[in-house]
mmCIF file of C-alpha atoms in Angstrom:
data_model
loop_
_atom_site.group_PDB
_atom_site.id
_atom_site.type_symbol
_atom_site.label_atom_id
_atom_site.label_comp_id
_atom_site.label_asym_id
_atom_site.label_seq_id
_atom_site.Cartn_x
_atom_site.Cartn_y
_atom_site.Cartn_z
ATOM 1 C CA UNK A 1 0.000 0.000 0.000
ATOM 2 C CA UNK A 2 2.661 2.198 0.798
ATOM 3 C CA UNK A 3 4.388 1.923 -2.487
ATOM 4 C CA UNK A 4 1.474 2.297 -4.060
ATOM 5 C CA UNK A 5 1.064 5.453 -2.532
ATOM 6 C CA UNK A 6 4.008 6.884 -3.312
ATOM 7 C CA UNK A 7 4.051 5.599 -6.812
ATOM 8 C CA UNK A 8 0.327 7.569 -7.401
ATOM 9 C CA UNK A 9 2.517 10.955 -5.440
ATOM 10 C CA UNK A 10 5.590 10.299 -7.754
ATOM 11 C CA UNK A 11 3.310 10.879 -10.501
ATOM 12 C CA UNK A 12 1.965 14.180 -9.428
ATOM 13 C CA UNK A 13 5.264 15.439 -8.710
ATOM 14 C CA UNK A 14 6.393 15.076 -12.018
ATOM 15 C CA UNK A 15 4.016 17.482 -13.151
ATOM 16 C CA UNK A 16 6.875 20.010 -12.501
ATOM 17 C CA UNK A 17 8.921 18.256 -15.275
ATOM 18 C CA UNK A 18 8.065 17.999 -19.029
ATOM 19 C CA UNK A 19 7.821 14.156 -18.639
ATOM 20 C CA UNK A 20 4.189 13.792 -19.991
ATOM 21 C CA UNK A 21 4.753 10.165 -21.201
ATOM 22 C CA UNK A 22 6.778 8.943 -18.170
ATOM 23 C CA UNK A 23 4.558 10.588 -15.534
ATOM 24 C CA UNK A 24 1.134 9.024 -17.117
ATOM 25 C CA UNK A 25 3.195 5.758 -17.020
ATOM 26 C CA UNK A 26 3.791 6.374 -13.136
ATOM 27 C CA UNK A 27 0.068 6.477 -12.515
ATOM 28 C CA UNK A 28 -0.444 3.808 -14.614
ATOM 29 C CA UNK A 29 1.619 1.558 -12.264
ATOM 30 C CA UNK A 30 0.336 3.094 -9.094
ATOM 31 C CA UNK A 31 -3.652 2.074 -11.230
ATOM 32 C CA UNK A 32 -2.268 -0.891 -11.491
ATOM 33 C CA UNK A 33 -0.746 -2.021 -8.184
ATOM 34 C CA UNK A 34 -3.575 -0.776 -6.106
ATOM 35 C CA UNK A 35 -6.249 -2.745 -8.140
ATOM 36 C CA UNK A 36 -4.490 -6.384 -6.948
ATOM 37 C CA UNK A 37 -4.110 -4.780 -3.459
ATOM 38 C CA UNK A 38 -8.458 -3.939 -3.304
ATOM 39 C CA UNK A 39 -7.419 -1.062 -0.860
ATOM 40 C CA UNK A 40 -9.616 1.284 -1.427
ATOM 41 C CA UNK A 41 -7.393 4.447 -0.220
ATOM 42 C CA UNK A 42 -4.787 3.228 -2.264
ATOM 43 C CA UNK A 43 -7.327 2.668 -5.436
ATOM 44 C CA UNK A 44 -8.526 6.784 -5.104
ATOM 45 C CA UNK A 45 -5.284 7.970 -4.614
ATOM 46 C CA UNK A 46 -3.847 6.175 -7.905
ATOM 47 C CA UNK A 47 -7.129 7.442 -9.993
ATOM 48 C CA UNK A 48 -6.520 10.674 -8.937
ATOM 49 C CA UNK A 49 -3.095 10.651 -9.704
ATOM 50 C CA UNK A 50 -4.177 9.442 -13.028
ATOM 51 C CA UNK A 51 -6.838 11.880 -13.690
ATOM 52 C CA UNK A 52 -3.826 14.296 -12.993
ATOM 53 C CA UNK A 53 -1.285 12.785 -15.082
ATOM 54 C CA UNK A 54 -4.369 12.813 -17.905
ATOM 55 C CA UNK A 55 -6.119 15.913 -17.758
ATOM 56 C CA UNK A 56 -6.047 16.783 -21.451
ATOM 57 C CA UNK A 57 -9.101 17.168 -23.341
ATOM 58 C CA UNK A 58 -8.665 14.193 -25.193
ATOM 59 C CA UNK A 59 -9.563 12.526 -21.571
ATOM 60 C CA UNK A 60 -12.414 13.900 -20.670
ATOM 61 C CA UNK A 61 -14.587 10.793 -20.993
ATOM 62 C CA UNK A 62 -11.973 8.513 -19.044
ATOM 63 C CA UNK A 63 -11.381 10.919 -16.604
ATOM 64 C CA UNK A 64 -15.509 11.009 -15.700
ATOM 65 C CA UNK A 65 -15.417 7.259 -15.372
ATOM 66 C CA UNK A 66 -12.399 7.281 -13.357
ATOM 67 C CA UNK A 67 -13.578 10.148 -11.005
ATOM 68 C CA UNK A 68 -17.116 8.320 -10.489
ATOM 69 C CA UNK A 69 -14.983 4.960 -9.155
ATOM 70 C CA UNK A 70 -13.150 7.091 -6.715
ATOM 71 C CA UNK A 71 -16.513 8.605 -5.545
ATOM 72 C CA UNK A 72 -17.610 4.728 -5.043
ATOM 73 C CA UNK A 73 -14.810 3.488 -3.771
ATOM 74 C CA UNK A 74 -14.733 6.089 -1.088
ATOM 75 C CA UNK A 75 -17.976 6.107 0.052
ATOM 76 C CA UNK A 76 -17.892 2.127 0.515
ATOM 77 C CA UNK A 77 -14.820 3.259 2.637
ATOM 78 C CA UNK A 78 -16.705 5.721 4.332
ATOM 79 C CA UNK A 79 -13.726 8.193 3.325
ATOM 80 C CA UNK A 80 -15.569 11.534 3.093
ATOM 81 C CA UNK A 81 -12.035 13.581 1.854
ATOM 82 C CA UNK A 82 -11.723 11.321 -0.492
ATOM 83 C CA UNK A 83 -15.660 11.410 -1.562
ATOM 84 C CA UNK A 84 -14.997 15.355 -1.832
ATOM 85 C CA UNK A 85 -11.616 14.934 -4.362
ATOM 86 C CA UNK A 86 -13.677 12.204 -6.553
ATOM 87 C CA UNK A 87 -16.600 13.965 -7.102
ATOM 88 C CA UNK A 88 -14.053 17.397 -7.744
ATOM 89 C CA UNK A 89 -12.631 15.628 -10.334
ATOM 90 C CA UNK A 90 -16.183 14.065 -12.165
ATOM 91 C CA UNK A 91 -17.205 18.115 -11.594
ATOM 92 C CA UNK A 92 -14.894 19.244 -13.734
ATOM 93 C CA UNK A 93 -15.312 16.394 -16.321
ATOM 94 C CA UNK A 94 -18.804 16.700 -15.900
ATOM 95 C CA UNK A 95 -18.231 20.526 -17.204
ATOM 96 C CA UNK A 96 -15.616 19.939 -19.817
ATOM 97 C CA UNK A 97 -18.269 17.401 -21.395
ATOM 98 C CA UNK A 98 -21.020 20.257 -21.013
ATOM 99 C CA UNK A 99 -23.546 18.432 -19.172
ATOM 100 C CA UNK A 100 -24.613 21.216 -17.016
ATOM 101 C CA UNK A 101 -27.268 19.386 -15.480
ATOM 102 C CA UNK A 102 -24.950 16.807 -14.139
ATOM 103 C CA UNK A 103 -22.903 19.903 -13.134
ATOM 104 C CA UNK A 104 -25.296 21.468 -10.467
ATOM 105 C CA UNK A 105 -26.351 17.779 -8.860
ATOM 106 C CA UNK A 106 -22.705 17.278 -8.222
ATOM 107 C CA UNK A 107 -22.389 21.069 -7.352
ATOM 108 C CA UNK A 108 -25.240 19.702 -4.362
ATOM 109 C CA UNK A 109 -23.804 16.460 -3.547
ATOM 110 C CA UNK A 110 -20.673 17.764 -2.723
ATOM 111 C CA UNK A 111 -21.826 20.607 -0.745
ATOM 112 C CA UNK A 112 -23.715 18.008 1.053
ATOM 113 C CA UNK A 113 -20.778 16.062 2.246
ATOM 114 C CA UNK A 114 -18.511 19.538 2.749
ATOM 115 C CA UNK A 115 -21.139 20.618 5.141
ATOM 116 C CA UNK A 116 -20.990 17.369 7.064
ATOM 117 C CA UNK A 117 -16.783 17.518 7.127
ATOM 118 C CA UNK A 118 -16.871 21.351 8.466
ATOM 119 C CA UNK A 119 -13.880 22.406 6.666
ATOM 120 C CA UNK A 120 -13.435 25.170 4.701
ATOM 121 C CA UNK A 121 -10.671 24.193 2.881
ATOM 122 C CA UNK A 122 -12.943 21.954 1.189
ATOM 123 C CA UNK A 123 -15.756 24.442 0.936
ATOM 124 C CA UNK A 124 -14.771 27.086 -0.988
ATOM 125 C CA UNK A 125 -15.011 25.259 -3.924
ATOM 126 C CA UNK A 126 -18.764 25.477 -3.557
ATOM 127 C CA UNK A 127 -19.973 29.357 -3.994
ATOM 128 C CA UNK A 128 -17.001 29.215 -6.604
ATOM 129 C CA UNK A 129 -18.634 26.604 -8.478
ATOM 130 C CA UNK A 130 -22.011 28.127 -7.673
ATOM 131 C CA UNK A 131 -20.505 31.651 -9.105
ATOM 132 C CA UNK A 132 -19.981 30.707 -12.141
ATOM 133 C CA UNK A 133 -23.297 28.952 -12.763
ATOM 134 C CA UNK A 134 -24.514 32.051 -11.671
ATOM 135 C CA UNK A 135 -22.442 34.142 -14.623
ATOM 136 C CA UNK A 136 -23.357 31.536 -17.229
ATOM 137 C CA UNK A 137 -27.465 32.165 -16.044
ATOM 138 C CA UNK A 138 -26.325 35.939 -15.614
ATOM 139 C CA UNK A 139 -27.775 36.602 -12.725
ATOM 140 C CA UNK A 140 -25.599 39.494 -10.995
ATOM 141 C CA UNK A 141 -27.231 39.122 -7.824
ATOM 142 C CA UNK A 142 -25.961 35.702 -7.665
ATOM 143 C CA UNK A 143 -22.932 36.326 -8.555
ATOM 144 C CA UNK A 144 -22.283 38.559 -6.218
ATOM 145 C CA UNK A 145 -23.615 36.779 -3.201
ATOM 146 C CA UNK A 146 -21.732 33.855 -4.256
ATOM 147 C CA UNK A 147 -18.513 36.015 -4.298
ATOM 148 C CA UNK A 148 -18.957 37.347 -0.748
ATOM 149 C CA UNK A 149 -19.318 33.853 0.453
ATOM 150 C CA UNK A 150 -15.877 32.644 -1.528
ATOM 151 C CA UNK A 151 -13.833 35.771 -0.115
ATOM 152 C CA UNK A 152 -15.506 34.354 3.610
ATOM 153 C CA UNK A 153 -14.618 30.852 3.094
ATOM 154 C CA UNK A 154 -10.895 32.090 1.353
ATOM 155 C CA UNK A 155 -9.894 34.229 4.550
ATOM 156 C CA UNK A 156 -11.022 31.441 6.959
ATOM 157 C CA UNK A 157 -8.614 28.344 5.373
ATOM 158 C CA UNK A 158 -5.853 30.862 4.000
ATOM 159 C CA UNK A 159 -6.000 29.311 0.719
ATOM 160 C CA UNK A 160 -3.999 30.431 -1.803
ATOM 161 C CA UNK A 161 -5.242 28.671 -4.403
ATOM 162 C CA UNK A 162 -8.767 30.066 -3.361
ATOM 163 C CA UNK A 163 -7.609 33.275 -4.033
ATOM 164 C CA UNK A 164 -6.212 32.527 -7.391
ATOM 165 C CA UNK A 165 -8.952 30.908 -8.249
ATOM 166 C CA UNK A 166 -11.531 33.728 -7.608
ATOM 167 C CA UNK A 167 -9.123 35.981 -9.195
ATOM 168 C CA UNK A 168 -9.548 33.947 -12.466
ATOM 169 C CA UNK A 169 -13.257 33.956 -11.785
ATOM 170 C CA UNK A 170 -13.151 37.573 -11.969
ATOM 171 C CA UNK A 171 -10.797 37.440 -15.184
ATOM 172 C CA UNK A 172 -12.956 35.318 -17.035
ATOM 173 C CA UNK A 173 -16.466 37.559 -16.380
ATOM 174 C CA UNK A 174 -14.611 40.569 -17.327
ATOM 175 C CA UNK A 175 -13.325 38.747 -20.623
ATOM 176 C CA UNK A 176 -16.243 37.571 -21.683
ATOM 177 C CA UNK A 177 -17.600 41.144 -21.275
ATOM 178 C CA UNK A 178 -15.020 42.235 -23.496
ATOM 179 C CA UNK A 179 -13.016 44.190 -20.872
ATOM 180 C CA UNK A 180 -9.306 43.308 -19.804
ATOM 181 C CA UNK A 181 -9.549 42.752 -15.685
ATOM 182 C CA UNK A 182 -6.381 43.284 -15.080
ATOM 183 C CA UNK A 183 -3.428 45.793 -16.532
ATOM 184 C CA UNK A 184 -0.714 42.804 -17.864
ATOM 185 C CA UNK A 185 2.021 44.078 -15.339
ATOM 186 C CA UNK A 186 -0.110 43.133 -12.081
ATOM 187 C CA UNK A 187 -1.434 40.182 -13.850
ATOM 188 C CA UNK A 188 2.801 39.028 -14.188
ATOM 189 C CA UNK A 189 3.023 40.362 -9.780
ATOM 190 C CA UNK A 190 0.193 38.087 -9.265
ATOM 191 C CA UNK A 191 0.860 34.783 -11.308
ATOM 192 C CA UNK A 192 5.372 35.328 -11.892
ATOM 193 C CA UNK A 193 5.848 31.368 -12.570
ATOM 194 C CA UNK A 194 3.263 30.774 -15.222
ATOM 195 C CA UNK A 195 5.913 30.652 -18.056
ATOM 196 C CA UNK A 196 4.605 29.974 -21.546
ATOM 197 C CA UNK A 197 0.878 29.334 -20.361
ATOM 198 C CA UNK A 198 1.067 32.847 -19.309
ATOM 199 C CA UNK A 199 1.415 34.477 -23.225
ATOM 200 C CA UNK A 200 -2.507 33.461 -23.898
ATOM 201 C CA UNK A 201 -3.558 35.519 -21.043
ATOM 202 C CA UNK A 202 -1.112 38.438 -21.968
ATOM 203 C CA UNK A 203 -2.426 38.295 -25.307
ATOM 204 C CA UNK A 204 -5.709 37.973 -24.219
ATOM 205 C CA UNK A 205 -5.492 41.640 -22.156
ATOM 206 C CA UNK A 206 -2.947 43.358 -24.591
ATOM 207 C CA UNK A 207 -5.529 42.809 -26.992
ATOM 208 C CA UNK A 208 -8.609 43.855 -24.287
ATOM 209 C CA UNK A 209 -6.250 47.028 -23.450
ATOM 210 C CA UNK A 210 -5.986 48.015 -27.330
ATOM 211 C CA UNK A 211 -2.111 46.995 -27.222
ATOM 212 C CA UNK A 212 -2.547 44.941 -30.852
ATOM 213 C CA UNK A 213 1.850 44.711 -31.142
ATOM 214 C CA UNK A 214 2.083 43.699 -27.589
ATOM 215 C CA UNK A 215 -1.260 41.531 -27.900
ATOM 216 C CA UNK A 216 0.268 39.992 -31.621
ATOM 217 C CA UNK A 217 3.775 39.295 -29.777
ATOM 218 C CA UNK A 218 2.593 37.557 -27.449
ATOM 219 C CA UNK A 219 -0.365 35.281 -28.987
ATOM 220 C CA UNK A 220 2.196 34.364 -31.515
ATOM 221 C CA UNK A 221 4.774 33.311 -28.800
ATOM 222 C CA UNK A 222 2.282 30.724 -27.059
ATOM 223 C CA UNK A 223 1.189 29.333 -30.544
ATOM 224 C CA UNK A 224 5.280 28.585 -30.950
ATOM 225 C CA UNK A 225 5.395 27.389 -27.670
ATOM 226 C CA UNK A 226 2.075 25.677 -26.083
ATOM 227 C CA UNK A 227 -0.080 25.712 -29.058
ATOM 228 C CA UNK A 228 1.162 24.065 -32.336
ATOM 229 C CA UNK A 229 4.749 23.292 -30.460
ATOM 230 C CA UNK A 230 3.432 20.581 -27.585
ATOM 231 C CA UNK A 231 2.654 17.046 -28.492
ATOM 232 C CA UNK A 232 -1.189 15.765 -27.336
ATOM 233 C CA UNK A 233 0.367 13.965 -25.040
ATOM 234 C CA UNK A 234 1.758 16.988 -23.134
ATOM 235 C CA UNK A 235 -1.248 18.881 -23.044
ATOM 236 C CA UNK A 236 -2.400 19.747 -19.522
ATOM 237 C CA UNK A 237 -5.758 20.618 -17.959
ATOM 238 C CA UNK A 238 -5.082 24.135 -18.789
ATOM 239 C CA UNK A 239 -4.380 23.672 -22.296
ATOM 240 C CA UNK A 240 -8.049 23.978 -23.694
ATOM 241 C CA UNK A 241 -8.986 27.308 -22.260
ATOM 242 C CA UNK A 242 -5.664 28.796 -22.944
ATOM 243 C CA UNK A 243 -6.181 28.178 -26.963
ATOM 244 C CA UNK A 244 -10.089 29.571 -26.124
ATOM 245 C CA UNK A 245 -8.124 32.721 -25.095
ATOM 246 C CA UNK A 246 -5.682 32.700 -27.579
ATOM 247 C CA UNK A 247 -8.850 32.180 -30.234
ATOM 248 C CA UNK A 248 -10.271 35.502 -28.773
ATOM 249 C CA UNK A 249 -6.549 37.310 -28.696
ATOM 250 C CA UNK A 250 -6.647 36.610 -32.818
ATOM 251 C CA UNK A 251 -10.143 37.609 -33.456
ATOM 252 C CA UNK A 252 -9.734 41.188 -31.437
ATOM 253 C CA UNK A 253 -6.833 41.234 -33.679
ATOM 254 C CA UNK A 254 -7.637 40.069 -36.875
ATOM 255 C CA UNK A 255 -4.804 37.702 -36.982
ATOM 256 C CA UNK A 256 -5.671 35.197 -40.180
ATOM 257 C CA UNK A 257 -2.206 33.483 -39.249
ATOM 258 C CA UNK A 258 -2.956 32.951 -35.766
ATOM 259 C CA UNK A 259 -6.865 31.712 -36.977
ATOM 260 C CA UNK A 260 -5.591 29.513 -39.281
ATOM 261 C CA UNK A 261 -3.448 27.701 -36.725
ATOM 262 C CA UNK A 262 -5.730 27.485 -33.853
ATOM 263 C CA UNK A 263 -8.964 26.555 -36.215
ATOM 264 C CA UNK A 264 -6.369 23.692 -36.860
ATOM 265 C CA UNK A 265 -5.586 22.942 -32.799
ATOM 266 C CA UNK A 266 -9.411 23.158 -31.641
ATOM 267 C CA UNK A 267 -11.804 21.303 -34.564
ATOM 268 C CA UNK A 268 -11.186 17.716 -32.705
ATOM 269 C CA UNK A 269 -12.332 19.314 -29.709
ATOM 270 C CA UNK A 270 -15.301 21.598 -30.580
ATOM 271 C CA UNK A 271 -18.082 19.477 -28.511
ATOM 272 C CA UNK A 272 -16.600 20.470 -25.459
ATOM 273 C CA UNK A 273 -16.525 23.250 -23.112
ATOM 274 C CA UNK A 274 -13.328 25.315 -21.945
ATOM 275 C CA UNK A 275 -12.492 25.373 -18.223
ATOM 276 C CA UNK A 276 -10.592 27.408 -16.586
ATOM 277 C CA UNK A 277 -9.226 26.426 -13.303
ATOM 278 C CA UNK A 278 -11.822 24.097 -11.241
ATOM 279 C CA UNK A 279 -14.425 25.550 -12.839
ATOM 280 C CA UNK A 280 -13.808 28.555 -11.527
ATOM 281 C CA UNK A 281 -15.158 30.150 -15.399
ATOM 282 C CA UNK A 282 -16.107 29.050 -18.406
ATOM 283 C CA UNK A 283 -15.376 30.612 -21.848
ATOM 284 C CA UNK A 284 -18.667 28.847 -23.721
ATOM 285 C CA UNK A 285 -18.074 25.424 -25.621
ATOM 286 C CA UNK A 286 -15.065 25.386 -28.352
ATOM 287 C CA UNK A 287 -17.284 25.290 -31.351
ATOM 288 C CA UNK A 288 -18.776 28.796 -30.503
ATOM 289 C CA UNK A 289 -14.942 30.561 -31.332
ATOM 290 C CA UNK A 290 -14.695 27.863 -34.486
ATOM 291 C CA UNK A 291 -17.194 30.013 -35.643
ATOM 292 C CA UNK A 292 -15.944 33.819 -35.178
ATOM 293 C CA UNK A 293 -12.638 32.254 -36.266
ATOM 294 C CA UNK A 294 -13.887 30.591 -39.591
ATOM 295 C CA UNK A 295 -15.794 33.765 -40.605
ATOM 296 C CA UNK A 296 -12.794 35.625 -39.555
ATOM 297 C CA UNK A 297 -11.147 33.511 -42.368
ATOM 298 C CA UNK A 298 -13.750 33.789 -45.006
ATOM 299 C CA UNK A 299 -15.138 29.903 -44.644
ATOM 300 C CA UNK A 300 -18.238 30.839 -44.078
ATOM 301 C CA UNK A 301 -19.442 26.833 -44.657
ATOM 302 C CA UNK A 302 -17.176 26.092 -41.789
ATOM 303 C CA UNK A 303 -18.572 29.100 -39.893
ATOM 304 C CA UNK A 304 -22.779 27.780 -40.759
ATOM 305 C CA UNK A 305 -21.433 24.408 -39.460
ATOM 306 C CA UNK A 306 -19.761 25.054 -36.267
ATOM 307 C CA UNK A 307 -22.664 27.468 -35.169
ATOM 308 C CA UNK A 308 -25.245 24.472 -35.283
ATOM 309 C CA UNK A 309 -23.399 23.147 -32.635
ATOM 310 C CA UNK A 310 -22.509 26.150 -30.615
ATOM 311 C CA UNK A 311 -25.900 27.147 -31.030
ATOM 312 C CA UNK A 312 -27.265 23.524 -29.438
ATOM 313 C CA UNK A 313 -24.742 23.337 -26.722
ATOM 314 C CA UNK A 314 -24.231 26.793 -25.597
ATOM 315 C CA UNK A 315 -28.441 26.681 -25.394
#
């Protein structure tokens, strides 16, 4: 059990490296080992590491089944922390897969069991989650109540990842409203060790902030870098809404280059929905930027065809 263990940790720690292959291996072997053992800490550990190791959008179906056995297999352990991490994981599957109704259940089910464990650590998830549906309904009110209740629950666990969280919250409502949340140089203070996934995002507000050299510089930089220059099997769970963002960056800017290349990176992937963070936003589903990125290009066939399906799933 103990190797196990550390094999399904190993694997998460080499999410600091660029050892994609290697560290979906890891959890692999940690899958493996704890299904002769039948412990079932061992067994949610191991799936989580998994659902770590394979959080790419090409996933999304494996990580849902995988997530819903760690919510069993917990519960038949009585295991309510792990219960809470399973059904985190099947959320944000749940999302990425744009079944919204499944979305607020699990939105319930876990506040259900948070409630019972008294820890806010846990809980903020819950009005962040909440938030969001909230912006995608547009209810302000909402919103805002929902907001009060995440700084509350932020400032009583001293989560940092709470607070960058509800900061992206905030980044995402202001970006789909077509106004930059952030100037780029406090957006750098805030998030320093971002790398390459930041140049979407600094794109993103350059272009927001009607900086189109800055904006063009830096959109083209992440398309050289974490768009058309990582393999599928390095793509992380923050891939997805990062080429939604850069997909906006090129359409403020009118960037045919940049269109052409990211029409190219999201087609296989226009049924689902881009994530940021946890759900702590969503940009819409993929297919609704095909389309301002085809008629950007002039294929308007490709633009009529993508909007059937934005139009159905963004419904």
């Amino acid at each position: 059990v103990l190797r196990c263990t550390l094999t399904a940790r190993l694997s998460v720690a080499l999410a600091f490296t660029r050892g994609a292959r290697r560290r979906q291996a890891v959890a692999e072997e940690a899958v493996a080992a704890a299904g002769r053992l039948g412990n079932a800490r061992a067994s949610a550990g191991a799936l989580a590491a998994w659902c770590d190791a394979a959080a790419g959008p090409q996933y999304v179906a494996a990580r849902r089944e995988a997530a819903t056995e760690i919510v069993e297999t917990a519960r038949t352990a009585g295991d309510r922390a792990v219960e809470l991490l399973g059904r985190r994981l099947r959320l944000v599957a749940l999302a990425e897969a744009g079944d919204w109704a499944g979305v607020d259940v699990e939105i319930d089910r876990y506040a259900r069991v948070a409630d019972a464990v008294r820890r806010p650590d846990l809980a903020w998830l819950v009005p962040l989650w909440r938030g969001t549906r909230a912006t995608m309904r547009g209810d302000a009110a909402a919103e805002a109540a929902h907001a009060a209740e995440l700084r509350r629950l932020t400032e009583l666990s001293g989560s940092t990842n709470a607070e960058l969280l509800g900061l992206t919250q905030g980044f995402v409502r202001e970006g789909l409203a077509g106004r930059a949340s952030v100037v780029v140089e406090r957006f750098l203070e805030l998030a320093p060790d971002l790398g390459d996934s930041a140049h979407c995002t600094i794109a993103l507000l350059h272009a927001l902030s009607g900086a189109p050299a800055a904006a063009r510089q830096a959109l083209h930089r992440w398309l050289d870098g974490r768009g058309a220059g990582m393999s599928e099997d390095e793509r992380d769970s923050e891939w997805l809404p990062e080429a939604v963002q850069a997909a906006r960056a090129a359409v403020l800017l009118g960037d045919r280059a940049a269109a052409r290349a990211l029409h190219e990176l999201l087609s296989p992937f226009a049924g689902l929905f881009a994530i940021e963070g946890l759900l702590a936003g969503t940009w819409g589903c993929v297919a609704g930027h095909l389309v301002v990125i085809a008629a950007l290009l002039g294929a308007e066939a490709d633009a009529r065809r993508h909007l059937a399906v934005a139009a159905e799933l963004d419904a």
